[in-house]
Coordinates of C-alpha atoms in Angstrom, one line a residue:
X1 CA 7.7 16.6 -27.9
X2 CA 8.9 13.8 -25.7
X3 CA 6.1 11.2 -25.4
X4 CA 6.8 10.9 -21.7
X5 CA 5.9 14.6 -21.2
X6 CA 3.0 14.9 -23.6
X7 CA 0.1 17.4 -23.8
X8 CA -2.7 16.1 -26.0
X9 CA -5.5 18.3 -27.2
X10 CA -9.0 17.0 -28.0
X11 CA -11.2 19.2 -30.2
X12 CA -13.7 21.1 -28.1
X13 CA -17.1 19.4 -28.0
X14 CA -20.5 20.9 -28.0
X15 CA -20.6 23.6 -25.3
X16 CA -24.2 24.8 -25.4
X17 CA -25.7 24.4 -21.9
X18 CA -28.4 21.7 -21.5
X19 CA -30.0 22.9 -18.4
X20 CA -33.4 21.6 -19.0
X21 CA -34.6 18.3 -17.5
X22 CA -34.5 16.8 -21.0
X23 CA -30.9 17.8 -21.4
X24 CA -30.0 16.3 -18.1
X25 CA -31.8 13.1 -19.0
X26 CA -29.8 12.9 -22.2
X27 CA -26.5 13.3 -20.3
X28 CA -27.5 10.7 -17.7
X29 CA -28.3 8.3 -20.5
X30 CA -24.9 8.9 -22.1
X31 CA -23.2 8.4 -18.7
X32 CA -25.0 5.1 -18.2
X33 CA -23.9 3.9 -21.6
X34 CA -20.3 4.7 -20.6
X35 CA -20.1 3.2 -17.0
X36 CA -23.3 1.1 -16.7
X37 CA -26.6 2.0 -15.1
X38 CA -25.6 0.7 -11.6
X39 CA -22.8 3.3 -11.4
X40 CA -24.8 6.4 -12.3
X41 CA -26.6 7.6 -9.2
X42 CA -29.3 10.3 -9.5
X43 CA -31.7 10.1 -6.6
X44 CA -31.1 12.3 -3.5
X45 CA -31.0 9.2 -1.3
X46 CA -28.4 7.4 -3.5
X47 CA -26.2 10.4 -4.0
X48 CA -26.3 11.8 -0.4
X49 CA -23.2 10.1 1.0
X50 CA -21.1 11.2 -2.0
X51 CA -22.4 14.8 -2.2
X52 CA -22.1 15.4 1.6
X53 CA -18.8 16.0 3.3
X54 CA -17.8 14.1 6.4
X55 CA -17.7 17.4 8.3
X56 CA -18.8 20.1 6.0
X57 CA -20.5 20.8 2.7
X58 CA -23.5 19.5 0.7
X59 CA -25.5 20.3 -2.4
X60 CA -27.5 18.9 -5.2
X61 CA -26.0 17.2 -8.2
X62 CA -27.2 16.0 -11.6
X63 CA -25.5 12.7 -11.0
X64 CA -22.8 10.8 -9.2
X65 CA -20.8 8.7 -11.6
X66 CA -18.5 5.9 -10.5
X67 CA -16.3 4.9 -13.5
X68 CA -14.5 1.6 -13.4
X69 CA -11.5 2.4 -15.5
X70 CA -9.4 5.4 -16.6
X71 CA -10.9 5.2 -20.1
X72 CA -14.4 5.4 -18.6
X73 CA -13.3 8.3 -16.5
X74 CA -12.0 10.1 -19.6
X75 CA -15.2 9.4 -21.5
X76 CA -17.4 10.6 -18.6
X77 CA -15.4 13.9 -18.6
X78 CA -15.9 14.4 -22.3
X79 CA -19.6 13.9 -21.9
X80 CA -19.7 16.4 -19.1
X81 CA -17.7 19.0 -21.0
X82 CA -20.0 18.5 -24.1
X83 CA -23.0 19.1 -21.8
X84 CA -21.4 22.2 -20.2
X85 CA -21.5 20.7 -16.7
X86 CA -19.4 21.4 -13.7
X87 CA -17.2 18.5 -12.7
X88 CA -16.3 17.7 -9.1
X89 CA -13.7 15.0 -8.6
X90 CA -13.8 12.9 -5.5
X91 CA -11.8 10.0 -4.2
X92 CA -12.5 8.8 -0.6
X93 CA -14.5 11.9 0.4
X94 CA -12.5 12.3 3.7
X95 CA -11.8 16.0 3.3
X96 CA -12.8 18.1 6.3
X97 CA -13.3 21.4 4.6
X98 CA -15.9 20.3 1.9
X99 CA -13.3 20.4 -0.9
X100 CA -14.7 17.4 -2.8
X101 CA -18.4 17.9 -2.5
X102 CA -20.8 20.7 -3.7
X103 CA -21.4 23.7 -1.5
X104 CA -25.0 24.9 -1.7
X105 CA -27.3 25.3 -4.7
X106 CA -26.0 28.6 -6.2
X107 CA -23.9 27.2 -9.1
X108 CA -24.6 28.5 -12.6
X109 CA -24.4 25.1 -14.1
X110 CA -25.4 21.6 -13.1
X111 CA -22.9 19.4 -11.3
X112 CA -21.7 15.9 -12.1
X113 CA -19.7 14.4 -9.2
X114 CA -17.2 11.8 -10.3
X115 CA -16.1 9.3 -7.6
X116 CA -13.0 7.4 -8.6
X117 CA -12.7 4.8 -5.8
X118 CA -13.5 1.9 -8.2
X119 CA -10.2 2.6 -10.1
X120 CA -7.7 1.3 -7.5
X121 CA -4.2 0.1 -8.3
X122 CA -0.5 1.0 -8.3
X123 CA 2.6 0.1 -10.1
X124 CA 6.1 0.0 -8.6
X125 CA 8.8 1.4 -10.8
X126 CA 12.6 2.0 -10.7
X127 CA 13.1 -1.0 -8.5
X128 CA 10.4 0.1 -6.1
X129 CA 12.0 3.5 -5.3
X130 CA 8.9 5.1 -7.0
X131 CA 5.3 4.2 -7.5
X132 CA 2.6 5.1 -10.0
X133 CA -0.8 5.4 -8.2
X134 CA -4.3 5.3 -9.8
X135 CA -7.2 7.4 -8.5
X136 CA -8.8 5.0 -6.0
X137 CA -5.6 4.0 -4.2
X138 CA -5.7 4.8 -0.5
X139 CA -2.8 5.3 1.9
X140 CA -3.6 1.9 3.4
X141 CA -3.3 0.2 0.0
X142 CA 0.0 1.9 -0.7
X143 CA 1.5 1.3 2.7
X144 CA 0.6 -2.4 2.5
X145 CA 2.1 -2.9 -1.0
X146 CA 5.3 -1.1 -0.1
X147 CA 5.8 -3.1 3.2
X148 CA 6.3 -6.2 1.1
X149 CA 9.5 -4.7 -0.3
X150 CA 10.7 -3.0 2.8
X151 CA 9.8 0.5 1.8
X152 CA 7.3 3.1 3.0
X153 CA 5.1 5.8 1.3
X154 CA 5.2 9.6 1.4
X155 CA 2.4 9.5 4.1
X156 CA 0.7 7.1 6.5
X157 CA -2.7 6.7 8.0
X158 CA -4.5 10.1 7.9
X159 CA -4.3 12.1 11.1
X160 CA -7.6 13.8 10.4
X161 CA -9.4 11.3 8.4
X162 CA -9.4 7.5 8.2
X163 CA -9.1 6.0 4.7
X164 CA -7.6 9.0 2.9
X165 CA -6.6 8.5 -0.7
X166 CA -3.2 9.1 -2.3
X167 CA -4.7 11.6 -4.7
X168 CA -6.3 13.6 -1.9
X169 CA -2.9 14.1 -0.3
X170 CA -1.3 15.3 -3.6
X171 CA -4.2 17.6 -4.6
X172 CA -4.1 19.2 -1.1
X173 CA -0.4 19.1 -0.4
X174 CA -1.3 17.2 2.8
X175 CA 0.0 14.2 4.6
X176 CA 2.9 15.7 6.6
X177 CA 2.8 13.4 9.6
X178 CA 6.2 12.0 8.5
X179 CA 8.6 14.7 9.6
X180 CA 11.5 14.1 7.2
X181 CA 9.3 13.8 4.1
X182 CA 6.8 16.7 4.4
X183 CA 3.5 16.9 2.6
X184 CA 2.7 14.9 -0.5
X185 CA 4.2 16.6 -3.6
X186 CA 5.0 15.6 -7.1
X187 CA 5.8 17.2 -10.4
X188 CA 5.0 13.9 -12.2
X189 CA 1.3 13.4 -13.0
X190 CA -1.1 12.5 -15.7
X191 CA -4.2 14.7 -15.8
X192 CA -6.9 16.2 -18.0
X193 CA -7.7 20.0 -18.2
X194 CA -9.6 22.5 -20.2
X195 CA -7.9 25.4 -21.9
X196 CA -9.2 29.0 -22.3
X197 CA -11.2 28.0 -25.4
X198 CA -12.8 25.0 -23.7
X199 CA -10.7 22.4 -25.5
X200 CA -10.0 19.3 -23.5
X201 CA -6.3 18.2 -23.0
X202 CA -4.8 15.1 -21.6
X203 CA -1.4 16.1 -20.2
X204 CA 1.1 13.3 -19.7
X205 CA 3.8 14.6 -17.3
X206 CA 4.3 11.3 -15.6
X207 CA 7.7 10.9 -17.3
X208 CA 6.5 7.6 -18.9
X209 CA 6.2 7.2 -22.7
X210 CA 2.7 5.7 -23.2
X211 CA 1.9 6.7 -26.8
X212 CA -0.1 9.6 -28.4
X213 CA -3.7 8.5 -28.2
X214 CA -5.5 9.5 -25.0
X215 CA -7.3 6.2 -24.5
X216 CA -4.2 4.2 -25.3
X217 CA -2.3 6.2 -22.7
X218 CA -4.9 5.6 -20.1
X219 CA -5.2 1.9 -20.8
X220 CA -1.5 1.4 -20.7
X221 CA -0.9 3.3 -17.4
X222 CA -3.8 1.5 -15.7
X223 CA -2.6 -2.0 -16.7
X224 CA 1.1 -1.2 -16.2
X225 CA 1.8 -1.8 -19.9
X226 CA 5.2 -0.1 -20.0
X227 CA 8.8 -1.1 -19.6
X228 CA 11.8 0.5 -17.8
X229 CA 12.9 1.8 -21.2
X230 CA 9.7 3.9 -21.3
X231 CA 10.5 5.6 -18.0
X232 CA 12.2 9.0 -18.1
X233 CA 14.1 10.0 -14.9
X234 CA 14.3 13.8 -15.4
X235 CA 16.3 15.4 -12.5
X236 CA 14.4 18.6 -13.1
X237 CA 11.1 17.0 -12.0
X238 CA 10.7 15.8 -8.4
X239 CA 8.4 13.1 -7.0
X240 CA 8.6 14.4 -3.4
X241 CA 9.7 17.5 -1.6
X242 CA 13.5 16.9 -1.4
X243 CA 14.2 20.0 0.6
X244 CA 11.7 19.5 3.4
X245 CA 14.0 17.9 6.0
X246 CA 16.3 20.9 5.9
X247 CA 13.3 23.3 5.8
X248 CA 11.7 21.9 9.0
X249 CA 15.0 22.0 10.9
X250 CA 15.1 25.8 10.5
X251 CA 13.7 26.6 14.0
X252 CA 14.7 30.3 13.8
X253 CA 12.5 31.0 10.8
X254 CA 9.6 33.4 11.4
X255 CA 7.4 31.4 8.9
X256 CA 5.6 28.1 9.1
X257 CA 7.3 25.0 7.8
X258 CA 4.4 24.1 5.5
X259 CA 1.0 25.4 4.6
X260 CA -1.4 25.0 1.6
X261 CA -0.8 28.5 0.1
X262 CA 3.0 28.0 0.0
X263 CA 4.0 28.7 -3.6
X264 CA 6.9 26.2 -3.3
X265 CA 4.5 23.4 -3.4
X266 CA 1.9 24.6 -6.0
X267 CA 2.8 22.7 -9.2
X268 CA 0.2 21.4 -11.6
X269 CA -1.7 18.6 -9.8
X270 CA 0.1 19.3 -6.5
X271 CA -2.1 21.7 -4.6
X272 CA -4.6 21.7 -7.4
X273 CA -7.6 21.2 -5.1
X274 CA -9.5 19.4 -7.8
X275 CA -9.0 22.0 -10.5
X276 CA -7.9 19.3 -13.0
X277 CA -9.0 15.7 -13.5
X278 CA -6.1 13.7 -12.1
X279 CA -5.6 10.3 -13.6
X280 CA -2.2 9.0 -12.2
X281 CA 0.6 10.3 -10.0
X282 CA 4.2 9.2 -9.7
X283 CA 5.7 9.5 -6.2
X284 CA 8.9 8.6 -4.4
X285 CA 9.0 5.7 -1.9
X286 CA 11.3 5.6 1.0
X287 CA 13.5 2.9 2.8
X288 CA 11.6 1.5 5.8
X289 CA 13.5 1.7 9.1
X290 CA 14.6 -1.7 10.3
X291 CA 13.7 -0.9 13.9
X292 CA 11.2 1.6 15.3
X293 CA 10.6 2.7 18.9
X294 CA 7.8 5.0 20.3
X295 CA 8.6 7.2 23.3
X296 CA 5.5 8.4 25.1
X297 CA 6.1 11.7 26.8
X298 CA 3.7 13.5 29.2
X299 CA 4.1 17.0 30.6
X300 CA 2.2 19.8 32.3
X301 CA 4.5 22.4 30.8
X302 CA 4.1 23.3 27.1
X303 CA 7.6 24.9 27.2
X304 CA 9.1 21.5 28.1
X305 CA 7.7 19.9 25.0
X306 CA 8.8 22.8 22.9
X307 CA 12.3 22.5 24.3
X308 CA 12.4 18.8 23.2
X309 CA 11.2 19.9 19.7
X310 CA 13.8 22.5 19.3
X311 CA 16.6 20.4 20.6
X312 CA 15.8 17.4 18.3
X313 CA 15.4 19.6 15.2
X314 CA 18.6 21.5 15.8
X315 CA 21.0 18.9 17.1
X316 CA 19.8 15.3 16.3
X317 CA 21.6 13.6 13.4
X318 CA 18.4 11.7 12.6
X319 CA 15.0 13.3 12.4
X320 CA 12.1 11.5 14.1
X321 CA 9.8 9.4 11.9
X322 CA 6.8 11.0 13.6
X323 CA 6.1 13.3 16.5
X324 CA 2.4 13.6 17.3
X325 CA 0.9 15.9 19.9
X326 CA -2.3 15.3 21.8
X327 CA -4.0 17.3 24.5
X328 CA -5.8 15.6 27.5
X329 CA -9.3 16.8 26.2
X330 CA -8.6 15.2 22.8
X331 CA -7.4 12.1 24.5
X332 CA -10.5 11.8 26.6
X333 CA -12.8 12.5 23.6
X334 CA -11.1 9.9 21.5
X335 CA -11.2 7.3 24.3
X336 CA -15.0 7.5 24.4
X337 CA -16.0 8.6 20.9
X338 CA -13.3 7.0 18.8
X339 CA -13.3 3.7 20.6
X340 CA -15.2 1.7 17.9
X341 CA -12.9 3.1 15.2
X342 CA -9.9 2.0 17.2
X343 CA -11.3 -1.5 17.8
X344 CA -12.3 -2.1 14.2
X345 CA -8.8 -1.1 12.9
X346 CA -7.0 -2.9 15.6
X347 CA -8.8 -6.2 15.3
X348 CA -10.2 -6.2 11.7
X349 CA -7.7 -4.0 9.9
X350 CA -8.0 -0.9 7.8
X351 CA -9.6 -2.6 4.9
X352 CA -12.9 -2.8 6.8
X353 CA -13.3 0.9 7.3
X354 CA -14.6 1.8 3.8
X355 CA -17.0 -1.1 3.9
X356 CA -18.4 -0.1 7.2
X357 CA -18.7 3.6 6.1
X358 CA -20.7 2.4 3.1
X359 CA -23.0 0.2 5.3
X360 CA -23.5 3.1 7.8
X361 CA -24.4 5.4 4.9
X362 CA -26.9 2.9 3.6
X363 CA -28.5 2.5 7.0
X364 CA -28.7 6.3 7.5
X365 CA -30.4 6.7 4.1
X366 CA -33.0 4.1 5.1
X367 CA -33.6 5.7 8.5
X368 CA -34.2 9.1 6.9
X369 CA -37.3 7.7 5.2
X370 CA -38.9 6.9 8.6
X371 CA -40.0 10.2 10.2
X372 CA -40.1 9.1 13.8
X373 CA -36.5 7.8 14.0
X374 CA -34.0 10.2 15.6
X375 CA -31.2 11.9 13.7
X376 CA -27.8 10.2 13.5
X377 CA -29.2 6.9 14.6
X378 CA -26.3 4.8 13.3
X379 CA -23.8 6.9 15.2
X380 CA -25.9 6.6 18.4
X381 CA -26.2 2.9 18.0
X382 CA -22.4 2.4 17.4
X383 CA -21.6 4.6 20.3
X384 CA -23.9 2.6 22.6
X385 CA -22.3 -0.7 21.4
X386 CA -18.8 0.6 22.0
X387 CA -19.6 0.8 25.7
X388 CA -20.1 -2.9 25.8
X389 CA -16.4 -3.6 25.1
X390 CA -13.7 -3.5 27.8
X391 CA -11.2 -0.7 28.2
X392 CA -8.9 -0.7 25.1
X393 CA -6.0 1.6 26.0
X394 CA -2.8 0.5 27.8
X395 CA -2.5 1.1 31.5
X396 CA 0.5 3.4 31.2
X397 CA -1.3 5.7 28.8
X398 CA -4.2 6.0 31.2
X399 CA -1.8 6.7 34.0
X400 CA -0.2 9.5 32.0
X401 CA -3.6 10.9 31.1
X402 CA -4.3 11.2 34.9
X403 CA -0.9 12.8 35.6
X404 CA -0.3 15.1 32.6
X405 CA -2.2 17.5 30.4
X406 CA 0.0 17.2 27.2
X407 CA 1.3 14.2 25.4
X408 CA 4.0 13.8 22.7
X409 CA 4.3 10.5 20.8
X410 CA 7.8 10.4 19.5
X411 CA 8.6 7.7 17.0
X412 CA 12.3 7.1 16.2
X413 CA 14.0 4.7 13.9
X414 CA 17.4 2.9 13.7
X415 CA 20.3 5.1 14.8
X416 CA 17.9 7.8 16.0
X417 CA 16.5 5.5 18.8
X418 CA 19.7 5.7 20.9
X419 CA 19.9 9.4 20.3
X420 CA 16.4 10.0 21.6
X421 CA 16.8 7.5 24.4
X422 CA 19.9 9.3 25.7
X423 CA 18.3 12.7 25.5
X424 CA 15.1 11.8 27.2
X425 CA 17.0 10.0 30.0
X426 CA 19.0 13.2 30.6
X427 CA 15.9 15.5 31.1
X428 CA 13.3 13.1 32.7
X429 CA 11.8 12.7 35.1
X430 CA 11.3 16.4 35.7
X431 CA 9.0 18.3 38.1
X432 CA 6.5 18.7 35.2
X433 CA 6.9 15.7 33.0
X434 CA 8.1 12.1 32.4
X435 CA 8.3 9.5 29.6
X436 CA 8.3 5.8 29.0
X437 CA 9.5 3.7 26.2
X438 CA 6.6 1.8 24.6
X439 CA 6.4 -1.8 23.9
X440 CA 5.5 -2.5 20.3
X441 CA 1.9 -3.1 21.3
X442 CA 1.8 0.1 23.3
X443 CA 3.3 2.1 20.5
X444 CA 0.8 0.8 17.9
X445 CA -2.1 1.6 20.2
X446 CA -0.8 5.1 21.1
X447 CA -0.6 6.1 17.5
X448 CA -3.9 4.4 16.6
X449 CA -5.6 6.3 19.5
X450 CA -4.1 9.6 18.2
X451 CA -5.6 8.9 14.8
X452 CA -8.9 7.7 16.1
X453 CA -9.2 11.2 17.5
X454 CA -9.8 12.4 13.9
X455 CA -13.4 11.3 13.9
X456 CA -14.2 11.7 17.6
X457 CA -15.4 15.2 17.3
X458 CA -17.8 14.1 14.5
X459 CA -19.2 11.3 16.6
X460 CA -19.6 13.7 19.6
X461 CA -21.6 16.1 17.4
X462 CA -23.8 13.2 16.1
X463 CA -24.5 11.8 19.6
X464 CA -25.1 15.2 21.2
X465 CA -26.9 16.8 18.4
X466 CA -29.4 18.5 20.7
X467 CA -26.6 20.3 22.5
X468 CA -24.1 21.0 19.7
X469 CA -24.5 23.7 17.1
X470 CA -21.6 22.4 15.0
X471 CA -17.9 21.9 14.8
X472 CA -15.4 24.7 13.9
X473 CA -12.4 22.8 12.6
X474 CA -9.2 24.7 12.1
X475 CA -6.0 23.4 10.6
X476 CA -3.2 25.8 11.4
X477 CA 0.6 26.2 10.8
X478 CA 2.5 28.2 13.4
X479 CA 5.8 29.9 12.8
X480 CA 8.8 27.6 13.1
X481 CA 10.2 30.0 15.8
X482 CA 7.0 30.3 17.8
X483 CA 7.8 28.9 21.3
X484 CA 4.3 29.8 22.7
X485 CA 2.4 27.3 20.6
X486 CA -0.5 26.4 22.9
X487 CA -3.6 28.4 22.4
X488 CA -5.5 30.3 25.2
X489 CA -8.8 31.8 23.9
X490 CA -10.4 34.9 25.3
X491 CA -13.5 34.5 27.4
X492 CA -15.8 36.0 24.8
X493 CA -15.0 33.1 22.5
X494 CA -14.4 30.4 25.1
X495 CA -17.9 30.7 26.6
X496 CA -19.5 29.4 23.4
X497 CA -17.4 26.2 23.3
X498 CA -18.4 22.9 24.9
X499 CA -15.0 21.3 24.1
X500 CA -11.7 22.3 22.6
X501 CA -9.8 19.4 21.0
X502 CA -6.2 19.9 20.2
X503 CA -3.8 17.6 18.4
X504 CA -1.2 17.9 15.6
X505 CA 2.1 17.2 13.9
X506 CA 4.2 18.8 16.6
X507 CA 7.7 19.1 15.0
X508 CA 6.1 20.8 11.9
X509 CA 4.1 23.1 14.2
X510 CA 0.9 22.0 12.4
X511 CA -2.1 21.7 14.7
X512 CA -5.6 20.4 14.2
X513 CA -8.0 22.3 16.5
X514 CA -11.7 21.2 16.7
X515 CA -14.0 23.5 18.6
X516 CA -17.4 21.9 19.5
X517 CA -19.8 24.9 19.6
X518 CA -22.8 25.1 21.9
X519 CA -26.3 25.2 20.5
X520 CA -27.4 28.6 19.5
X521 CA -23.9 30.1 19.0
X522 CA -22.8 31.5 15.7
X523 CA -20.1 29.2 14.3
X524 CA -19.0 31.6 11.5
X525 CA -18.5 34.5 13.9
X526 CA -16.5 32.3 16.3
X527 CA -14.3 31.0 13.4
X528 CA -13.6 34.5 12.1
X529 CA -12.7 35.7 15.6
X530 CA -10.2 32.9 16.0
X531 CA -8.8 33.7 12.5
X532 CA -8.0 37.2 13.8
X533 CA -6.1 35.8 16.7
X534 CA -4.1 33.5 14.3
X535 CA -3.3 36.4 12.0
X536 CA -1.8 38.3 15.0
X537 CA 0.4 35.2 15.7
X538 CA 1.7 35.0 12.2
X539 CA 0.1 31.7 11.6
X540 CA -1.0 30.3 8.2
X541 CA -4.2 28.5 7.6
X542 CA -5.2 26.0 6.4
X543 CA -2.0 24.1 6.9
X544 CA -2.8 20.8 5.1
X545 CA -6.6 20.3 4.7
X546 CA -6.7 22.9 2.0
X547 CA -9.2 25.7 1.6
X548 CA -12.3 23.7 0.6
X549 CA -15.3 25.9 0.9
X550 CA -14.4 27.2 4.3
X551 CA -11.2 29.2 3.9
X552 CA -10.4 32.1 1.5
X553 CA -7.8 31.1 -1.0
X554 CA -4.8 33.4 -1.0
X555 CA -3.5 35.1 -4.2
X556 CA -0.9 32.4 -5.0
X557 CA -3.5 29.7 -4.8
X558 CA -6.1 31.6 -6.8
X559 CA -3.5 32.2 -9.5
X560 CA -2.7 28.5 -9.5
X561 CA -6.4 27.6 -9.8
X562 CA -7.0 30.0 -12.7
X563 CA -3.9 28.8 -14.6
X564 CA -5.1 25.1 -14.3
X565 CA -8.8 25.7 -15.0
X566 CA -9.4 29.0 -16.9
X567 CA -13.0 27.9 -17.7
X568 CA -13.7 27.3 -14.0
X569 CA -15.3 24.0 -14.8
X570 CA -13.6 21.8 -12.2
X571 CA -14.7 22.3 -8.5
X572 CA -15.7 26.0 -8.9
X573 CA -16.1 28.0 -5.7
X574 CA -13.2 26.4 -4.0
X575 CA -11.4 28.8 -1.7
X576 CA -14.5 31.1 -1.6
X577 CA -13.9 32.0 -5.2
X578 CA -16.6 32.5 -7.8
X579 CA -18.7 29.5 -8.8
X580 CA -19.4 31.0 -12.3
X581 CA -18.0 29.9 -15.6
X582 CA -14.8 31.6 -16.7
X583 CA -14.2 33.1 -13.3
X584 CA -16.9 35.8 -13.8
X585 CA -17.9 37.7 -10.7
X586 CA -21.1 36.5 -9.0
X587 CA -23.9 38.6 -7.7
X588 CA -27.1 37.6 -6.0
X589 CA -30.6 38.1 -7.5
X590 CA -34.1 36.8 -7.2
X591 CA -35.2 34.2 -4.7
X592 CA -32.9 32.5 -2.1
X593 CA -30.5 30.2 -3.9
X594 CA -30.7 32.1 -7.2
X595 CA -27.5 33.2 -8.9
X596 CA -26.4 35.7 -11.4
X597 CA -23.0 35.8 -13.1
X598 CA -22.0 39.2 -14.4
X599 CA -20.5 38.2 -17.8

């Protein structure tokens, strides 16, 4: 077998479950020997920020482990397999559907959550046209590294989460803000998996010859200890979705351009949703446009924006770089509740975000120990402080907010700039809309405001916790030929909602819809009622956030999960599937929280 496409089997370790406290103590001691005592967290306070999703999902764990190298990560996995533990992989923990955290306490085995953010790094290969990324690499890190050589990554700053990892994008087929590149996808990856017998394999499908011993392979890929001669460029394996640009242009198609259950993009680690332990991915990079211009379009007619979309996709020689939609309510919410995020990124840079999240989590853990302090104190303090700063959005954006209900941020590059400029001049001003060409500062702030909207709903919930039941967050893909894309909810649903926040990747017809639900309303009933409306429209969901523990995985995804993880050891329960070993059906028995697997 070619050493660049290698599948290494490790003999199965001890598989008898150690569910007693003594057994867990033995495993914890083993994990501390591997990564160091400081990087094995066991107390509820220390593990809370890792085992709780930013929007959804939480549950107990035996331990949170933070390996500092790929070899440590591999050894931690071997220890967990020997102890018959569930393994949940986590990078930046920015997923909005609970896909990288536990969900409740009804698992049939104990959980070890492995956070990989200490293993950060990347290696440019093939003259920078491709990159090999390690588990802790974020989109920020990748974009910054590629900018030095005039290239760009498969995805940019997360539209629904700040600080997303490269691995998260690949595992969830997400990151489709860049219109001509589509979601993150690769057929070139290095990962560990268990087979049907419980034997552990290291699968080297990176297309890089790194040897035959697992720990040697992992050391070499982490350090970049390989030469151009070791790299295999197999045309049968892709490091991005080469067909997406043509796919998204097909505006007559009665199907969405991209969605998580699309069998076209389910391949090994791509779309795996944590059902393998991913160690490294190889991805394409892209030439960076020499010139970029942002056109800011406002309209009170959704059909006018749809006409722009259809004209550009069907007639323009050059596709836009990005085309982001924002509704007025989302604009207003982000202006108030995303202001501090905007200011931090604008003035201090993206590198500060993970540090501030960690400080906020530590502060929240401390506050929970003091009974008289209010809930969500850090969020309320930050929100109060944000009011002390002056208005941060450009005057022309505020003017369009007052005049128009819908906004389209159209970013064009190089030859496409003149093409867009000519078309927009030919149709605006109209009786329902207008546009302006942004200065570089306005363009940067427009997109930063759009992305600050990602956390605005979460901040609103935290600040108004006495009024808000929760957030129903939907991530939908509409048909490419659906001209009536803007949602109108029936009164029986609308009456339960405080706010409806709409934004999305307009040219892909992928929309992120956050519904802030009033206290006392049933969020699950509301969500399922909206699902029925989406089904009637021929929509697919989720589009790019993946199923997590909120959505039901469709048959193609379940088949993919079972093929990757026949023992159901990695991230069980994902997509509302069984949490039990070997995919056995689960029943309920005994006290609340008890479980029974029908083996």
